[in-house]
Amino acid sequence: ARINILKRMALQIWEVDPDAYVILEHLAENSEEKNLADFGMMLWGNMNYQYNEASMGYSSDISGISYKNRSWATPNLVGYMESHDEERLMYKNLQYGNSAEGYDIKYLYTALNRIELAANFFIPVPGPKMIWQFGELGYDYSIDYDCRVCNKPIRWDYFTSNRKRLYYVFKSLNELKK
């Protein structure tokens, strides 16, 4: 019944504007999401855990970022590595990153390179992507900084630091994708 309700609402929206994007934070089992995606709606694709594990240097399966690996007919998956609900990749790299002889993900330069690597396995995959606020600069303040819903510092100085390269990697990957 809820699938039919969502389809009815989407049809109403498309009656008013046939080019409107209908994006759902449905987060249900894949069969439901496939049904809605194949109907033309877009759905959030939370890949935070998987990209966090990969970025920190641990075993992970990021194949779910692809709509094809979910058996969808269309690339209507709005994938994301970070959001307002999940911890920042860069924060976790610096706090919990893996290390091996001569290689430590907790080191800032290495942690930034790991975000760059994650972007290379994220942005080029077909389908729309959400990049959360300042993720393209390796924002490293915890989601719980002060409190979960408190304002976080705006770090414009990140754009003038060694993080600027990361910004250009995100920019270049998005341009390549277009």
Short mmCIF file of C-alpha atoms in Angstrom, two decimals:
data_model
loop_
_atom_site.label_atom_id
_atom_site.label_comp_id
_atom_site.label_asym_id
_atom_site.label_seq_id
_atom_site.Cartn_x
_atom_site.Cartn_y
_atom_site.Cartn_z
CA ALA A 1 0.00 0.00 0.00
CA ARG A 2 2.79 2.47 0.85
CA ILE A 3 4.40 1.87 -2.57
CA ASN A 4 1.10 2.72 -4.26
CA ILE A 5 0.74 5.87 -2.13
CA LEU A 6 4.24 7.03 -3.08
CA LYS A 7 3.59 6.33 -6.76
CA ARG A 8 0.32 8.26 -6.60
CA MET A 9 2.11 11.24 -4.99
CA ALA A 10 4.87 11.11 -7.61
CA LEU A 11 2.32 11.09 -10.43
CA GLN A 12 0.65 14.17 -8.88
CA ILE A 13 4.00 15.96 -8.72
CA TRP A 14 4.85 15.03 -12.31
CA GLU A 15 1.43 16.28 -13.45
CA VAL A 16 2.41 19.73 -12.20
CA ASP A 17 6.05 19.50 -13.35
CA PRO A 18 7.10 16.55 -15.54
CA ASP A 19 10.78 17.39 -14.93
CA ALA A 20 10.55 17.43 -11.12
CA TYR A 21 12.84 15.14 -9.16
CA VAL A 22 11.11 12.95 -6.63
CA ILE A 23 13.72 11.89 -4.08
CA LEU A 24 12.81 9.57 -1.24
CA GLU A 25 14.50 8.75 2.02
CA HIS A 26 12.75 5.40 1.91
CA LEU A 27 15.55 3.18 3.28
CA ALA A 28 13.56 -0.03 2.95
CA GLU A 29 14.43 -3.44 1.56
CA ASN A 30 15.83 -3.45 -1.95
CA SER A 31 12.73 -4.92 -3.62
CA GLU A 32 10.67 -1.90 -2.55
CA GLU A 33 13.36 0.56 -3.54
CA LYS A 34 13.81 -1.16 -6.92
CA ASN A 35 10.09 -0.83 -7.56
CA LEU A 36 10.17 2.91 -6.78
CA ALA A 37 13.42 3.52 -8.71
CA ASP A 38 12.11 1.70 -11.77
CA PHE A 39 9.00 3.91 -11.54
CA GLY A 40 11.23 6.98 -11.88
CA MET A 41 11.79 8.10 -8.31
CA MET A 42 15.23 8.60 -6.80
CA LEU A 43 16.22 7.06 -3.47
CA TRP A 44 18.88 7.79 -0.88
CA GLY A 45 21.70 5.26 -0.88
CA ASN A 46 23.44 5.32 2.50
CA MET A 47 26.96 3.94 2.03
CA ASN A 48 28.51 5.62 5.08
CA TYR A 49 29.51 2.46 6.91
CA GLN A 50 31.06 0.85 3.85
CA TYR A 51 33.03 3.94 2.75
CA ASN A 52 34.10 4.64 6.33
CA GLU A 53 35.54 1.14 6.68
CA ALA A 54 37.29 1.35 3.30
CA SER A 55 38.62 4.84 3.99
CA MET A 56 39.99 3.79 7.38
CA GLY A 57 41.84 0.90 5.72
CA TYR A 58 39.62 -2.00 6.70
CA SER A 59 37.83 -4.61 4.62
CA SER A 60 34.64 -3.30 3.06
CA ASP A 61 32.23 -3.90 0.21
CA ILE A 62 31.31 -0.65 -1.56
CA SER A 63 29.58 -2.39 -4.48
CA GLY A 64 26.17 -1.24 -3.18
CA ILE A 65 26.92 2.26 -4.52
CA SER A 66 26.00 0.94 -7.96
CA TYR A 67 22.34 0.75 -8.90
CA LYS A 68 23.27 -2.27 -11.04
CA ASN A 69 24.40 -4.20 -7.96
CA ARG A 70 20.94 -3.57 -6.54
CA SER A 71 19.35 -4.93 -9.75
CA TRP A 72 17.74 -1.60 -10.58
CA ALA A 73 16.97 -0.77 -14.21
CA THR A 74 17.85 2.93 -13.87
CA PRO A 75 20.58 4.89 -12.04
CA ASN A 76 18.17 6.48 -9.55
CA LEU A 77 20.29 5.82 -6.49
CA VAL A 78 21.43 9.04 -4.75
CA GLY A 79 24.51 7.58 -3.12
CA TYR A 80 26.29 9.24 -0.24
CA MET A 81 29.29 8.63 1.98
CA GLU A 82 28.33 11.22 4.62
CA SER A 83 25.20 13.00 5.78
CA HIS A 84 23.83 14.85 8.78
CA ASP A 85 23.10 11.47 10.40
CA GLU A 86 26.47 9.72 10.00
CA GLU A 87 29.98 10.33 11.23
CA ARG A 88 32.45 12.07 8.94
CA LEU A 89 34.90 9.89 7.04
CA MET A 90 37.80 12.22 7.77
CA TYR A 91 37.02 12.28 11.49
CA LYS A 92 37.03 8.49 11.64
CA ASN A 93 40.21 8.29 9.56
CA LEU A 94 42.02 10.47 12.08
CA GLN A 95 40.53 8.68 15.11
CA TYR A 96 40.39 5.04 14.05
CA GLY A 97 42.41 4.72 10.84
CA ASN A 98 44.36 1.55 10.29
CA SER A 99 48.15 1.49 10.14
CA ALA A 100 50.91 -0.72 8.85
CA GLU A 101 54.66 -0.35 8.86
CA GLY A 102 55.39 3.13 7.52
CA TYR A 103 51.74 3.88 6.69
CA ASP A 104 49.34 5.46 9.19
CA ILE A 105 45.87 6.63 8.18
CA LYS A 106 45.66 8.70 11.39
CA TYR A 107 48.30 11.01 9.88
CA LEU A 108 46.55 14.04 8.30
CA TYR A 109 48.18 13.79 4.88
CA THR A 110 47.43 10.07 4.61
CA ALA A 111 43.87 10.56 5.90
CA LEU A 112 43.26 13.18 3.21
CA ASN A 113 44.64 10.81 0.57
CA ARG A 114 42.22 8.15 1.77
CA ILE A 115 39.29 10.55 1.27
CA GLU A 116 40.64 11.22 -2.23
CA LEU A 117 40.74 7.47 -2.86
CA ALA A 118 37.17 7.06 -1.58
CA ALA A 119 36.02 9.86 -3.91
CA ASN A 120 37.57 8.01 -6.85
CA PHE A 121 35.47 4.96 -5.99
CA PHE A 122 32.35 7.05 -5.37
CA ILE A 123 31.79 9.92 -7.76
CA PRO A 124 32.43 8.17 -11.13
CA VAL A 125 29.88 5.42 -10.43
CA PRO A 126 26.76 6.12 -12.55
CA GLY A 127 23.95 7.90 -10.77
CA PRO A 128 23.60 11.08 -8.71
CA LYS A 129 25.69 11.59 -5.58
CA MET A 130 25.28 13.70 -2.48
CA ILE A 131 28.40 15.29 -1.05
CA TRP A 132 27.75 16.48 2.48
CA GLN A 133 28.89 19.90 3.69
CA PHE A 134 32.65 20.32 3.35
CA GLY A 135 33.23 16.61 2.69
CA GLU A 136 35.15 17.73 -0.39
CA LEU A 137 37.62 19.42 1.96
CA GLY A 138 38.03 16.54 4.40
CA TYR A 139 35.92 18.07 7.16
CA ASP A 140 37.07 16.43 10.38
CA TYR A 141 34.76 17.67 13.12
CA SER A 142 32.70 14.90 14.68
CA ILE A 143 28.96 14.79 14.20
CA ASP A 144 28.83 14.97 18.01
CA TYR A 145 30.99 18.14 18.22
CA ASP A 146 29.38 20.12 21.09
CA CYS A 147 26.22 18.06 20.50
CA ARG A 148 24.71 16.11 17.62
CA VAL A 149 22.42 18.96 16.54
CA CYS A 150 24.70 21.88 17.47
CA ASN A 151 26.13 24.10 14.76
CA LYS A 152 29.54 22.93 13.57
CA PRO A 153 32.39 25.34 12.81
CA ILE A 154 32.56 26.59 9.25
CA ARG A 155 36.15 26.09 8.16
CA TRP A 156 36.69 28.28 5.10
CA ASP A 157 40.40 28.13 5.90
CA TYR A 158 40.37 24.49 4.75
CA PHE A 159 40.13 25.80 1.20
CA THR A 160 43.45 27.61 1.59
CA SER A 161 45.26 24.68 3.21
CA ASN A 162 46.60 21.38 1.91
CA ARG A 163 42.97 20.30 1.68
CA LYS A 164 42.52 22.35 -1.47
CA ARG A 165 43.92 19.46 -3.53
CA LEU A 166 41.10 17.26 -2.25
CA TYR A 167 38.58 19.87 -3.36
CA TYR A 168 40.06 19.82 -6.87
CA VAL A 169 39.94 16.02 -6.96
CA PHE A 170 36.21 16.13 -6.15
CA LYS A 171 35.72 18.90 -8.72
CA SER A 172 37.67 17.04 -11.43
CA LEU A 173 35.81 13.78 -10.80
CA ASN A 174 32.48 15.56 -11.08
CA GLU A 175 33.56 17.26 -14.30
CA LEU A 176 34.77 13.92 -15.68
CA LYS A 177 31.45 12.33 -14.76
CA LYS A 178 29.51 15.03 -16.63
#
